[in-house]
mmCIF file of C-alpha atoms in Angstrom:
data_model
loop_
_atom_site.group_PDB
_atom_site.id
_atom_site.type_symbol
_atom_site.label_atom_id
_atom_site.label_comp_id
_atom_site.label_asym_id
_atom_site.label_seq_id
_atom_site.Cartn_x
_atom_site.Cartn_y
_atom_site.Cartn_z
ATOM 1 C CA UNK P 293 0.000 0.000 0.000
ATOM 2 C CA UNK P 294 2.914 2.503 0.815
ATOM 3 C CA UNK P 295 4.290 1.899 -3.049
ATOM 4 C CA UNK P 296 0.687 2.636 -4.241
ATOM 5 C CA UNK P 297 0.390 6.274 -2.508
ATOM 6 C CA UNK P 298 3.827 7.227 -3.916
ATOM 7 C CA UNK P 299 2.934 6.954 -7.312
ATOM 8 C CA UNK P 300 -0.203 8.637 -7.207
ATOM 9 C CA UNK P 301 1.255 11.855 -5.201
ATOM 10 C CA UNK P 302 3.921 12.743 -7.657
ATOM 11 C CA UNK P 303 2.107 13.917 -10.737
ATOM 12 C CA UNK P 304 -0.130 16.558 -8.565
ATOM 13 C CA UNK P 305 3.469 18.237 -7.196
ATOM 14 C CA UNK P 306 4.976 18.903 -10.131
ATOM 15 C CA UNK P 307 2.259 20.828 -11.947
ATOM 16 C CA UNK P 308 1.855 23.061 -8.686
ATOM 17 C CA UNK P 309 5.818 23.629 -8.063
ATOM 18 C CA UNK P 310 5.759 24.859 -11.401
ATOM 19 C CA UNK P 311 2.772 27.482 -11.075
ATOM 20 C CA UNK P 312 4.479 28.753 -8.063
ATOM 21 C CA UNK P 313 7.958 29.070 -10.156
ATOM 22 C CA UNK P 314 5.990 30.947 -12.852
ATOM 23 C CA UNK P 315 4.102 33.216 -10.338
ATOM 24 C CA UNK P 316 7.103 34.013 -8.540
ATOM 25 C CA UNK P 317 9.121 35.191 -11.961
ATOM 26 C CA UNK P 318 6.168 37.184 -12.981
ATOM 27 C CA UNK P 319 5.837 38.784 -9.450
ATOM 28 C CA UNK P 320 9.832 39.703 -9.739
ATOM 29 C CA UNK P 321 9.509 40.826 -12.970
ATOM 30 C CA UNK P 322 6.951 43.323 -12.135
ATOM 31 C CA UNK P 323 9.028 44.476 -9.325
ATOM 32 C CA UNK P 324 12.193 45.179 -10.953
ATOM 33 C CA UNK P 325 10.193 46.586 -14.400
ATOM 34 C CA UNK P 326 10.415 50.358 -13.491
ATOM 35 C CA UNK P 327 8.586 51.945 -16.795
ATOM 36 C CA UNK P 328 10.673 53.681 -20.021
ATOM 37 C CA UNK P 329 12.733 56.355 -19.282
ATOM 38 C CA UNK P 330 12.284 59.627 -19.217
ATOM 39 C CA UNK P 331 15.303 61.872 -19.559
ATOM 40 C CA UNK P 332 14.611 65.369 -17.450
ATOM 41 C CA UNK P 333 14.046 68.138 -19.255
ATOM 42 C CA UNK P 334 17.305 70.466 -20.502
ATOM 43 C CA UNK P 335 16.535 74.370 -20.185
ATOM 44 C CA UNK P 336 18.126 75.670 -23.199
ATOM 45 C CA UNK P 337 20.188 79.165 -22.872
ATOM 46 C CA UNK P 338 19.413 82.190 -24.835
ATOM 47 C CA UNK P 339 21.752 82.147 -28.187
ATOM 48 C CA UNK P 340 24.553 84.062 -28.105
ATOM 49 C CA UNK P 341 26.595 86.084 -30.732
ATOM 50 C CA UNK P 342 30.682 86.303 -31.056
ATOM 51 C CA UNK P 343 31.716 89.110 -32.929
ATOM 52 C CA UNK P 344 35.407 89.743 -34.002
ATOM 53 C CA UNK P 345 34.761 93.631 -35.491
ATOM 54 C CA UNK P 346 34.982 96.091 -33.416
ATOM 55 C CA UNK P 347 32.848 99.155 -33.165
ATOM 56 C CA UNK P 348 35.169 102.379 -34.461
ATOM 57 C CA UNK P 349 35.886 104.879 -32.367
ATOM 58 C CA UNK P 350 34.944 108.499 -32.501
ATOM 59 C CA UNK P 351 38.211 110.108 -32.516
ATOM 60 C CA UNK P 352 38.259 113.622 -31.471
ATOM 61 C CA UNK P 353 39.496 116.262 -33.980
ATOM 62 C CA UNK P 354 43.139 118.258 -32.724
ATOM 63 C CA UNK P 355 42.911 121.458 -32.021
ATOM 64 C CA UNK P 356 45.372 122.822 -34.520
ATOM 65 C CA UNK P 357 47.364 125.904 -34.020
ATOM 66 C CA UNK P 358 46.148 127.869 -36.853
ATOM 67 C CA UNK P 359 42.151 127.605 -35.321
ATOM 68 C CA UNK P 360 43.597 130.246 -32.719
ATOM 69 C CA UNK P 361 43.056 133.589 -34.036
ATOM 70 C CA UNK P 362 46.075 135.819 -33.341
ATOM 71 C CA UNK P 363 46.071 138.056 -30.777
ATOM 72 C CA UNK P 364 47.930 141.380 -31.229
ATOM 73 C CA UNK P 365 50.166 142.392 -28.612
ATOM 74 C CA UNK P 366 49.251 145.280 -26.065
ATOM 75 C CA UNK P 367 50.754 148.717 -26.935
ATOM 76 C CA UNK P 368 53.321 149.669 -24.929
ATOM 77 C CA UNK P 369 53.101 152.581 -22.437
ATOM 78 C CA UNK P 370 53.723 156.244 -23.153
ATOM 79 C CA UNK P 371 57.021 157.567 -22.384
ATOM 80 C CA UNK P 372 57.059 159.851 -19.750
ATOM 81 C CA UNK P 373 59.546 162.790 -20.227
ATOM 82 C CA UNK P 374 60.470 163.904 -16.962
ATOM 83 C CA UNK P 375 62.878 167.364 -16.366
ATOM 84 C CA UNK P 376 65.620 166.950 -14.328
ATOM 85 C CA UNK P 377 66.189 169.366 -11.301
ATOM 86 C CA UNK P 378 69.104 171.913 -12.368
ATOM 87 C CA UNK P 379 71.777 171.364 -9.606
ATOM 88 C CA UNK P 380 73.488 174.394 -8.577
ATOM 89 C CA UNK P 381 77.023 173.868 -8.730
ATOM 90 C CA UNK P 382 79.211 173.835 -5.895
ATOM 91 C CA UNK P 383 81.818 177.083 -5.593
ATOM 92 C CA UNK P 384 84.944 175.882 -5.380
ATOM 93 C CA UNK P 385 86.987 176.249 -1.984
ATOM 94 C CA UNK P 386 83.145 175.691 -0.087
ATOM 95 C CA UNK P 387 82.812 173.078 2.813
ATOM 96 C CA UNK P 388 79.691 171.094 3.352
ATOM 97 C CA UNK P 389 78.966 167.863 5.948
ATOM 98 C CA UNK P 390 76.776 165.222 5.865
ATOM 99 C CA UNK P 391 74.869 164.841 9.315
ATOM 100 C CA UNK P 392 76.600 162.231 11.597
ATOM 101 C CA UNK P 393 76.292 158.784 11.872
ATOM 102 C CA UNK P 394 76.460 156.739 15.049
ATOM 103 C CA UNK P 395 79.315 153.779 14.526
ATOM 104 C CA UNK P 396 78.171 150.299 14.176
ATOM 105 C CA UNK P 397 80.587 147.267 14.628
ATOM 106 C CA UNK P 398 80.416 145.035 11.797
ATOM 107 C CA UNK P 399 81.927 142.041 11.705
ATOM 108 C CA UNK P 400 83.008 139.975 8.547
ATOM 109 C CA UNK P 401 84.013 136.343 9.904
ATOM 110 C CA UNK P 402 83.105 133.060 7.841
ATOM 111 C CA UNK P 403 81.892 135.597 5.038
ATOM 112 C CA UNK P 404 78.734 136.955 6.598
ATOM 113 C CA UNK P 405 77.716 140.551 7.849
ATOM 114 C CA UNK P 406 77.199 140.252 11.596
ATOM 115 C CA UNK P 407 75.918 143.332 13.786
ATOM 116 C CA UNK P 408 76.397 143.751 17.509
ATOM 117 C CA UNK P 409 73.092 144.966 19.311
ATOM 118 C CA UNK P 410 72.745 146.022 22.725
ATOM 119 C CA UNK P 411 69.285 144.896 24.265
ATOM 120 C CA UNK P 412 66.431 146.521 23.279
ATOM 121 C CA UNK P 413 63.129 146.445 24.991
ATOM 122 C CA UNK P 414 59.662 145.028 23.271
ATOM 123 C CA UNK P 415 57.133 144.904 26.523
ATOM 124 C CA UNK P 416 57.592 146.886 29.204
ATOM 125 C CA UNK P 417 54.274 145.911 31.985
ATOM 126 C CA UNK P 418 53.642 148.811 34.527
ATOM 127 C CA UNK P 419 53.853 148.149 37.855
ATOM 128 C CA UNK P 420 51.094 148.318 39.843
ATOM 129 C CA UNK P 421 50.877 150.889 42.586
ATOM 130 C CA UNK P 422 50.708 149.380 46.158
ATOM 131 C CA UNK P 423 47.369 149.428 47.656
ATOM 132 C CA UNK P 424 48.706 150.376 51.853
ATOM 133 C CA UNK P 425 50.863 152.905 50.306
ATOM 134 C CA UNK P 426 48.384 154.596 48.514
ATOM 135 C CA UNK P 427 45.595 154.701 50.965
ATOM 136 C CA UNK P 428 48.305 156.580 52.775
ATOM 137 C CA UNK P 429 49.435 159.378 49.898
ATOM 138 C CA UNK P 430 53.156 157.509 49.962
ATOM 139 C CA UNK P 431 55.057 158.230 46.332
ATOM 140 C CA UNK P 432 58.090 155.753 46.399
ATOM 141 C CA UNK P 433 60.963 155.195 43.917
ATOM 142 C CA UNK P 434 62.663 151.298 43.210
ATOM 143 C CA UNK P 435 66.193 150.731 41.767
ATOM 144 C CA UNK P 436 66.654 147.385 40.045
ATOM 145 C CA UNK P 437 69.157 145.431 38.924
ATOM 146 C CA UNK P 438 68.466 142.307 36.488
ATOM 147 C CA UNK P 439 69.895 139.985 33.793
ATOM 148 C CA UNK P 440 68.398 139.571 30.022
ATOM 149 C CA UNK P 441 68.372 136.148 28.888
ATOM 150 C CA UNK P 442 69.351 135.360 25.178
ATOM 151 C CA UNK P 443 65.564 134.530 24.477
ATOM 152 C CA UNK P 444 64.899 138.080 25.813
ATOM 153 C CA UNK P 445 63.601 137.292 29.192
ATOM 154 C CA UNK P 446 64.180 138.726 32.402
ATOM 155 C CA UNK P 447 65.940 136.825 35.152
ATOM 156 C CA UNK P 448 67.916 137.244 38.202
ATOM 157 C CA UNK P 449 65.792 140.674 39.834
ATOM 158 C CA UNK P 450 67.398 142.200 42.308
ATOM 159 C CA UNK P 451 65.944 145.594 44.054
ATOM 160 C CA UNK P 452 67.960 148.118 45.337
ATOM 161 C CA UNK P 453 67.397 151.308 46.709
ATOM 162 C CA UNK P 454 63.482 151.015 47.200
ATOM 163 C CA UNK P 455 61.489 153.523 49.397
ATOM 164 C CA UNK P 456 59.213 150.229 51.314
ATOM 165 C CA UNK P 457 59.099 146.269 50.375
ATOM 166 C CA UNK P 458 55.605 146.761 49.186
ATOM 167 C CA UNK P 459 57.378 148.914 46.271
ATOM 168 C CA UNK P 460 59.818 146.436 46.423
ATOM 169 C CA UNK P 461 57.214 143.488 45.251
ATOM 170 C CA UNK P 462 55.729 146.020 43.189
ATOM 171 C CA UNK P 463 58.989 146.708 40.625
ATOM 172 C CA UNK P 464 60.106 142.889 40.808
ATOM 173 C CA UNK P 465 56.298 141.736 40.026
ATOM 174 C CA UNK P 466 56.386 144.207 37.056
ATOM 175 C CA UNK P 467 60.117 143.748 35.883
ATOM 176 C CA UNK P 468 59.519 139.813 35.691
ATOM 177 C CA UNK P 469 56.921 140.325 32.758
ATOM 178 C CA UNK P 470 59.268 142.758 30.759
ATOM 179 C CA UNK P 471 60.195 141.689 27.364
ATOM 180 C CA UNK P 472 63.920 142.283 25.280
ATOM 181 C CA UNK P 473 65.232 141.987 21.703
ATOM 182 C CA UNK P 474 68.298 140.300 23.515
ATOM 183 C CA UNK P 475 71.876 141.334 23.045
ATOM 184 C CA UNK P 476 73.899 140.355 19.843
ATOM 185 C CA UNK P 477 77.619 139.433 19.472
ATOM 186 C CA UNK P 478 79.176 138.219 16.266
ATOM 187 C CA UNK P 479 75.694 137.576 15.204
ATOM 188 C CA UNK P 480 74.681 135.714 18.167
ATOM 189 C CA UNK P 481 71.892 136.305 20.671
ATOM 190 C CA UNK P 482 73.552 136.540 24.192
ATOM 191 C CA UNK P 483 73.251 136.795 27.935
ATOM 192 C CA UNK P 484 73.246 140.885 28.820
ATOM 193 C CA UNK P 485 73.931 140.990 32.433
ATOM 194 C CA UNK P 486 73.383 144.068 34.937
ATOM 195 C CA UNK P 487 70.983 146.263 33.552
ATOM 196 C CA UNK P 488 69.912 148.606 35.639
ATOM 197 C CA UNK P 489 66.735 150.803 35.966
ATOM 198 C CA UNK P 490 64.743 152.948 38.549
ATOM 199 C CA UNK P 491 60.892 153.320 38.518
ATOM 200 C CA UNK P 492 58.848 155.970 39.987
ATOM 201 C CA UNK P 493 55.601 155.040 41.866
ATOM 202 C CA UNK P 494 53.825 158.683 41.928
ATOM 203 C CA UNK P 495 49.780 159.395 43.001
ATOM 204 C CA UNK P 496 50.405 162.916 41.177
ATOM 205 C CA UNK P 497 49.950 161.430 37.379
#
């Protein structure tokens, strides 16, 4: 009996493997088909044109010399005729002077023209007049003593001779703020040293 059921079970398998074979390959096939293809579209540029001439160019005309229209020189001026003075002459045997002139020390080293100078004052402040002393109709009078720098300063102020200290403070505060031309040797501003001066503190002007 076991021979008997073999035989008949055979033929039914082999028809139904091969329907499953065949539905499986048609099954794969439509998986894998993806449809014709269909390239993407391509925008297309605008055309474009290479030219080898080139455009002339305007040149602009030279201005030539003769365009100019000449211009005539201007006249010249008038000639003035002037008459010259008549010079009395001179007698003979007369004596005459030219007024006279103060010396000057001149000095010719390394080829240039140098002048001596002796100080000579630019700003001279006014002192101020002590307040005590006026309130008690005092006049006073300061001697000083003081150096000129070669920038034209004043510097070491000494006061001699003064009628109170408060005059004393006055002429020193004033003398500080006084201005010089300094003093020149061989063309060289220098150190003038001693100069001396006196002010007058007076209620009358």
């Amino acid at each position: 009996m076991t021979a008997t059921f073999h035989s008949v079970r055979t033929p039914l398998v082999l028809p139904v493997a091969g329907a499953v074979t065949v539905g499986l390959f048609l099954l794969m096939r439509q998986l894998i088909d993806i449809g014709p293809y269909v390239p993407e579209p391509v925008e297309e540029l605008p055309p474009f044109e290479i030219r080898f001439d080139v455009d002339p160019v305007e040149i602009e005309e030279r201005i030539k010399m003769e365009d100019f229209a000449p211009i005539d020189p201007p006249p010249r001026p008038p000639s003035i005729e002037t008459d010259r003075a008549a010079v009395e002459a001179i007698p003979d045997g007369s004596r005459w002077a030219l007024p006279p002139i103060e010396a000057v020390e001149i000095s010719t080293g390394g080829g240039l023209v140098n002048i001596d100078r002796q100080p000579l004052p630019r700003v001279r402040v006014q002192p101020v007049f002590p307040a005590n002393e006026a309130s008690r109709g005092r006049n006073g009078v300061c001697t000083v003593v003081f150096d000129i720098t070669a920038e034209g300063r004043t510097a070491n102020i000494r006061a001699r001779d003064c009628t109170s200290p408060a005059f004393e403070r006055a002429t020193i505060n004033a003398v500080s703020g006084w201005r010089y031309d300094p003093q020149v040797r061989d063309g060289e501003p220098v150190i003038y040293r001693g100069a001396t001066t006196q002010l007058v503190f007076s209620l009358e002007e």
